[in-house]
Short mmCIF file of C-alpha atoms and ligand atoms in Angstrom, two decimals:
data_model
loop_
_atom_site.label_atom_id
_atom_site.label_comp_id
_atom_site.label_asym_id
_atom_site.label_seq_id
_atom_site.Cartn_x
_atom_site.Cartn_y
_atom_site.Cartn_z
CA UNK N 1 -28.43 234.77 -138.22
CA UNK N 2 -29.99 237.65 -136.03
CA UNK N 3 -31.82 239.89 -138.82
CA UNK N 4 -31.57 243.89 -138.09
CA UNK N 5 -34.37 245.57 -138.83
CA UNK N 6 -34.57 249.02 -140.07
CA UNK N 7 -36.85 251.70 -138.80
CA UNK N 8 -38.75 251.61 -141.49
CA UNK N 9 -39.18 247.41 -140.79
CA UNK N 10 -39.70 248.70 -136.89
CA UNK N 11 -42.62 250.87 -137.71
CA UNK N 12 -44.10 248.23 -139.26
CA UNK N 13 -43.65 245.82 -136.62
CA UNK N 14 -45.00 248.42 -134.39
CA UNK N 15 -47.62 248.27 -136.06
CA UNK N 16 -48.57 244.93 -135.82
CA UNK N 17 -47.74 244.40 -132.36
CA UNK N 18 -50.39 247.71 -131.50
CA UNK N 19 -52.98 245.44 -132.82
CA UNK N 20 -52.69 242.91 -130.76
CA UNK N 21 -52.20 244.98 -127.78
CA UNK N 22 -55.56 246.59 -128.92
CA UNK N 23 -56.78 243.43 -128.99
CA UNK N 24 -55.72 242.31 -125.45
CA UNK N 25 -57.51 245.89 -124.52
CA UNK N 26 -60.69 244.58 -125.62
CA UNK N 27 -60.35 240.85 -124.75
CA UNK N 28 -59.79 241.54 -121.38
CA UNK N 29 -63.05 243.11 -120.67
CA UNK N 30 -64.77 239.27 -121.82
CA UNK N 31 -62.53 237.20 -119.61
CA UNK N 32 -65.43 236.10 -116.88
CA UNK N 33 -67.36 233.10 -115.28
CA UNK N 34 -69.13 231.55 -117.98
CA UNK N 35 -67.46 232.48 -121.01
CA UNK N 36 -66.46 229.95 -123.25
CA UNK N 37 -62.80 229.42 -124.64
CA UNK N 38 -64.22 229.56 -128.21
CA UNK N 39 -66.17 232.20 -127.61
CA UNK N 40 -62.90 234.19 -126.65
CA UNK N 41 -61.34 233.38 -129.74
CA UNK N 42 -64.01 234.48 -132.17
CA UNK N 43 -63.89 237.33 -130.57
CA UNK N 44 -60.19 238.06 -131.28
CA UNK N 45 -60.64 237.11 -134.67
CA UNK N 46 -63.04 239.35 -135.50
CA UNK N 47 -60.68 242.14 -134.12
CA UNK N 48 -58.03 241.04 -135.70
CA UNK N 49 -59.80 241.49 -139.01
CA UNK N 50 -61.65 244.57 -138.35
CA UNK N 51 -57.82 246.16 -138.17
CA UNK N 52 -57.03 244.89 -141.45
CA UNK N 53 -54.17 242.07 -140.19
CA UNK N 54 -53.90 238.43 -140.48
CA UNK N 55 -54.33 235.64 -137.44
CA UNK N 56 -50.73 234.54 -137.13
CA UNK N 57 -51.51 231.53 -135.63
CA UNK N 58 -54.28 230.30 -137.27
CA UNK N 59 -53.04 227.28 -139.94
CA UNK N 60 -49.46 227.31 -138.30
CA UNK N 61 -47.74 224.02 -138.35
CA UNK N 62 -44.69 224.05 -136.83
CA UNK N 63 -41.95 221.70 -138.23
CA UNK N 64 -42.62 218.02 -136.96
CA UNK N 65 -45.97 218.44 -136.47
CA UNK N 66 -48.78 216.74 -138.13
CA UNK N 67 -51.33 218.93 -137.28
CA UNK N 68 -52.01 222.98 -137.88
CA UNK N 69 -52.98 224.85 -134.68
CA UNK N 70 -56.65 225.72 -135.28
CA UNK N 71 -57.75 228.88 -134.07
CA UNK N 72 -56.86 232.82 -133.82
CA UNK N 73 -55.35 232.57 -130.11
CA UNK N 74 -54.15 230.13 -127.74
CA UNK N 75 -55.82 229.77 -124.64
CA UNK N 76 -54.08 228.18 -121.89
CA UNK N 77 -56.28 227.36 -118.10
CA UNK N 78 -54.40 226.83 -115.09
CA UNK N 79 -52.27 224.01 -115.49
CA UNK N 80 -52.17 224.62 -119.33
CA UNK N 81 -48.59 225.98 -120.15
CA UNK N 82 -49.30 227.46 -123.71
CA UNK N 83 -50.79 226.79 -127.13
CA UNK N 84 -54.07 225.39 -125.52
CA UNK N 85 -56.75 225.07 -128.33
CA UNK N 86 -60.42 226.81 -127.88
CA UNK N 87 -63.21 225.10 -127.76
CA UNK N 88 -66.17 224.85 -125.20
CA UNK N 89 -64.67 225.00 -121.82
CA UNK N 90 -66.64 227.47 -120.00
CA UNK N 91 -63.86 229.87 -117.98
CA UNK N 92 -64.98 229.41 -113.96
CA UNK N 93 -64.42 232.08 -110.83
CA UNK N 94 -60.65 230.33 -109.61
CA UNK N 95 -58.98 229.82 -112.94
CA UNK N 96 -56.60 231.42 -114.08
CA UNK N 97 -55.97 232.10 -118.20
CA UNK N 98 -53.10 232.92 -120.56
CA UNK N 99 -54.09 234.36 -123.90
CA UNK N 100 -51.33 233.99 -126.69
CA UNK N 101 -52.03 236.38 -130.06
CA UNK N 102 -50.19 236.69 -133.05
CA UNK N 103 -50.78 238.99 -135.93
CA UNK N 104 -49.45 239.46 -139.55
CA UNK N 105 -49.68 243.10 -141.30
CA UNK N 106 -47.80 244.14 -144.29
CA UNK N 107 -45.76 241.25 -143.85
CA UNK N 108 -44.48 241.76 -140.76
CA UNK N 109 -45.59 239.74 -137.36
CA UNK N 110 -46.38 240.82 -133.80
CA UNK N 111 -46.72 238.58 -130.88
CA UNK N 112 -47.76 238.78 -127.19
CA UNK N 113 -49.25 237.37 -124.32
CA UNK N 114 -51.22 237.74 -120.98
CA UNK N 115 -52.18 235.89 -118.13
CA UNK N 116 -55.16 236.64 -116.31
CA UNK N 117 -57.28 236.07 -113.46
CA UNK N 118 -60.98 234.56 -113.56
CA UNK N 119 -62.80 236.31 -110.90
CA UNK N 120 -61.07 236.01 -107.70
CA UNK N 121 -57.84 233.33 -107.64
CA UNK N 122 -55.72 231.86 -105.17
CA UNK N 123 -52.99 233.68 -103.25
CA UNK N 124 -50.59 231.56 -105.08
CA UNK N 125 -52.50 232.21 -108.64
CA UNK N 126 -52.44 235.72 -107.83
CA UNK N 127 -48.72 235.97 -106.67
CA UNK N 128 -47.70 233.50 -109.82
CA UNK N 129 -49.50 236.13 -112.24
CA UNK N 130 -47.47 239.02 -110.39
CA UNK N 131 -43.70 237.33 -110.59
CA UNK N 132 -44.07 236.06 -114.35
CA UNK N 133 -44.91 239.19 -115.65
CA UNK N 134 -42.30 240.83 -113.41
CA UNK N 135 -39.84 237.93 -114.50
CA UNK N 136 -40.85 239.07 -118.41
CA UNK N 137 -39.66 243.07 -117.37
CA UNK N 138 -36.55 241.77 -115.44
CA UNK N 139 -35.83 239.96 -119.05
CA UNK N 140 -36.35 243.40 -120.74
CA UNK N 141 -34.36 245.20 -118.67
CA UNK N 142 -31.57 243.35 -119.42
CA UNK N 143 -32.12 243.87 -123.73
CA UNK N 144 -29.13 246.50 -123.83
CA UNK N 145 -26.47 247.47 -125.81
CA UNK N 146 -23.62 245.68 -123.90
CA UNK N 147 -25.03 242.89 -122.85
CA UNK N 148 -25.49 239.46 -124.24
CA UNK N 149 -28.43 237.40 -125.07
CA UNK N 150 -28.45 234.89 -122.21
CA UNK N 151 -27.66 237.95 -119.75
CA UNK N 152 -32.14 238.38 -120.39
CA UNK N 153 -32.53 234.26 -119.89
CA UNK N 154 -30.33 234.37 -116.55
CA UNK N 155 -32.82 237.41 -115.17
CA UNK N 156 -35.96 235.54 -115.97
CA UNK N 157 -34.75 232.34 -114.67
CA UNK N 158 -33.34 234.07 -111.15
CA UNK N 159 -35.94 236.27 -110.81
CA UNK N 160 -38.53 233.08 -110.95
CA UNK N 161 -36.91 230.79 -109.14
CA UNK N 162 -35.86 233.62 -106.18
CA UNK N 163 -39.52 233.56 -105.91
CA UNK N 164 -39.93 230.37 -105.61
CA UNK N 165 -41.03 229.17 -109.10
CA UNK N 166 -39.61 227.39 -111.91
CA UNK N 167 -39.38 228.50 -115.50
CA UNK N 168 -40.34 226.33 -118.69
CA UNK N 169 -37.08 224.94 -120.11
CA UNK N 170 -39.00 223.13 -123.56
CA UNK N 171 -40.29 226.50 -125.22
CA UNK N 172 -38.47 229.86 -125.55
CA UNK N 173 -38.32 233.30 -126.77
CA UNK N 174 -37.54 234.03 -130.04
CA UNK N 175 -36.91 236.51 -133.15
CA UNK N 176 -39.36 238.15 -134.94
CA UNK N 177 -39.87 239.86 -137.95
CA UNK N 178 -41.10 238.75 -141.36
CA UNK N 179 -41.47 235.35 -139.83
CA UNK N 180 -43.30 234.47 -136.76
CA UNK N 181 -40.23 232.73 -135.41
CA UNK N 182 -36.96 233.43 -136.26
CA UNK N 183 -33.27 234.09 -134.77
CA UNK N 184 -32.27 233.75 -132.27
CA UNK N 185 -33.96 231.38 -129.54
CA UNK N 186 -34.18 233.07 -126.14
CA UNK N 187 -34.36 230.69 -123.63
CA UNK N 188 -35.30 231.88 -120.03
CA UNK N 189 -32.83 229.93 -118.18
CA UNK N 190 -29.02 229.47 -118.56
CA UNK N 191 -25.98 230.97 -117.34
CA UNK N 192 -25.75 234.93 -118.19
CA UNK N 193 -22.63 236.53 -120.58
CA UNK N 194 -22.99 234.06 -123.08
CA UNK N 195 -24.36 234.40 -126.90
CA UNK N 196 -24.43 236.62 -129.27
CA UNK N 197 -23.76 240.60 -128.41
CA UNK N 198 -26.82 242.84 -128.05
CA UNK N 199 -27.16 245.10 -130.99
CA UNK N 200 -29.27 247.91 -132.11
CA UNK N 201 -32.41 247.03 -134.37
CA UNK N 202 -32.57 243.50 -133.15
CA UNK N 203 -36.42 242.37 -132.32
CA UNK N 204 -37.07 239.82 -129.53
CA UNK N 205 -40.06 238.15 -128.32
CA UNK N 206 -39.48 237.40 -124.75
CA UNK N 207 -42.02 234.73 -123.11
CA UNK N 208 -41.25 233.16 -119.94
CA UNK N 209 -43.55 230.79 -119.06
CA UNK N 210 -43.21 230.20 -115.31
CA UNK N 211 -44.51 226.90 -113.13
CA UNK N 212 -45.79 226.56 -109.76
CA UNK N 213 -44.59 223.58 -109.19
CA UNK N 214 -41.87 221.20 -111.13
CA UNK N 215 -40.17 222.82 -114.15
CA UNK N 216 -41.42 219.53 -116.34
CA UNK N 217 -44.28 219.40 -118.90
CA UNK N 218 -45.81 217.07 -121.33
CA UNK N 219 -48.16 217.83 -124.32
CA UNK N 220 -51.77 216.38 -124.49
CA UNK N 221 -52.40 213.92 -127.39
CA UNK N 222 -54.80 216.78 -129.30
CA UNK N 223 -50.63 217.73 -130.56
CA UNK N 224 -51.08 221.39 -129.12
CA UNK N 225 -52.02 221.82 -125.86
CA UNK N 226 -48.48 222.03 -123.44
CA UNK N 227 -49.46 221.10 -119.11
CA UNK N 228 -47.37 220.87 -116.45
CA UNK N 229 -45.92 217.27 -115.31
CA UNK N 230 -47.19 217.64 -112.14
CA UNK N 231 -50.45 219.55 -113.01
CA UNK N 232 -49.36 222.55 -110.98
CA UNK N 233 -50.92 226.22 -112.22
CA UNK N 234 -48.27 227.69 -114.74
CA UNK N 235 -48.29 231.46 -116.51
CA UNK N 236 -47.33 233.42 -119.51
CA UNK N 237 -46.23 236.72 -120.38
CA UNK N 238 -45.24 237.40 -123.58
CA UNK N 239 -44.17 240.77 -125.07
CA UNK N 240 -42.17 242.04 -128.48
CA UNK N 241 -39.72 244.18 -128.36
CA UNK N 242 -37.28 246.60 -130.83
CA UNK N 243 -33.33 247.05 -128.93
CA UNK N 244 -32.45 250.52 -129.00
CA UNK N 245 -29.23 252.25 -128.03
CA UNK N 246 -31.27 253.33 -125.06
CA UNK N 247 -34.14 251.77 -123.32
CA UNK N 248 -35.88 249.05 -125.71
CA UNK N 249 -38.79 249.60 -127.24
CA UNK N 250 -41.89 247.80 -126.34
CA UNK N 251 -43.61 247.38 -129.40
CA UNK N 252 -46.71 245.12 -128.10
CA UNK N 253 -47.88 247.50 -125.22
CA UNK N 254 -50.26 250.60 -126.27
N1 LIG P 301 -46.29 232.96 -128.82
C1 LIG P 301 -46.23 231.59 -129.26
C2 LIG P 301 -44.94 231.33 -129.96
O1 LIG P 301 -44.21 232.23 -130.20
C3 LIG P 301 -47.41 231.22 -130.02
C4 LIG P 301 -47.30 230.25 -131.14
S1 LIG P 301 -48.79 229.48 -131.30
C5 LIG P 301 -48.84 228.73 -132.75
O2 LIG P 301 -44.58 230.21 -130.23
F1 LIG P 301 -49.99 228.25 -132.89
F2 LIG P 301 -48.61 229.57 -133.69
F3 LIG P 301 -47.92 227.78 -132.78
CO1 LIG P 302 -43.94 234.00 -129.26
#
């Protein structure tokens, strides 16, 4: 069941979500050479805290697994797809790194992420960076009254693979609200016009996660951390957002 939220539940999702877009503000500026994964994450933490909300991810155990994930943010290098675990892996000029954040307030959650760029990348980093968060905006685009869910997983999945990518078919988008994952899934592939009708009030987290190279990953034996098959550079872009009867709102960007 898709909850609807009310605008009072909407501000306080907003409110969530602006933390960790404040947090992404700040993180950003201690993404270098040198910097270790760990260090990134105490980091986020601490500003996490310092605005009064909970780590959303920190102690999450997802059903069927036998582990909780262990830290504030998931940190994802090149051909990490998502919920890489920090640790000491210095970041190096080349890489390129996707920073997942969650945050509870008031009992409401927000979610996002970003991929960035270590110094100077690759052409093909660089243009990989450019069409997933693109692909994420085509996907927003289509969150309208009138359409359907899968008409925002057919965007995402055309708009990658036009560009000659391939989208993540083993993790989706999702529902949030007073959970961290709820109705419905949002995958970002399929064929468009089918699911459940748009509706005011509705809040989606849309997160393509978009591959270089073969569509196909496997998951390391530390439980967490998600690579491509073929150990090709893969991205993330993650953002929440509240369906309107106009434009949605995008509740995780300041
Ligand atoms: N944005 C991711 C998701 O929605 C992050 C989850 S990380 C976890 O699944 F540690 F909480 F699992
Ligand atoms: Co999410």
């Amino acid at each position: 069941m898709i909850t609807i939220r009310s605008k009072r539940e909407i501000d306080c999702l907003r409110r969530s979500n602006q933390i960790v877009a404040s947090v992404f503000r700040e993180i950003k500026k201690m993404v270098r050479p040198g910097i270790t994964t760990k260090e990134l994450d105490r980091e986020v933490e601490r500003l996490i805290k310092a605005h009064a909300g909970i780590p959303a991810f920190k102690g999450y155990r997802p059903l069927g697994y036998q582990s909780e994930f262990p830290a504030s943010m998931c940190i994802s290098v090149n051909e990490e797809v998502v919920h890489g675990i920090p640790g000491p892996r210095k970041l190096k000029e080349g890489d390129i790194v996707s920073l997942d954040v969650g945050v509870l307030l008031d009992g409401y959650y927000g979610d996002a992420a970003i991929t960035l760029a270590v110094g100077t990348v690759s052409e093909e980093a660089k243009r990989l960076l450019e069409i997933t968060e693109k692909a994420l905006y085509v996907g927003i685009e289509k969150a309208k009254l009138g359409n359907r869910l899968s008409d925002i997983s057919h965007a995402i999945q055309a708009y990658a693979e036009e560009n000659g990518f391939s989208v993540v078919r083993d993790f989706v988008g999702h529902g949030i609200g007073k959970s961290l994952h709820e109705d419905p899934q949002i995958p970002n592939f399929g064929p468009p016009h089918q699911g459940p009708r748009l509706q005011q009030g509705m809040i989606f987290a849309l997160e393509p996660m978009v591959n270089a190279g073969t569509w196909q990953v496997t998951r390391l034996r530390d439980e967490w951390t998600v690579v491509t098959a073929d150990g090709k550079l893969s991205a993330h872009f993650e953002h929440s957002i509240a369906l309107t009867d106009g434009d949605p709102e995008i509740l995780s960007m300041e």
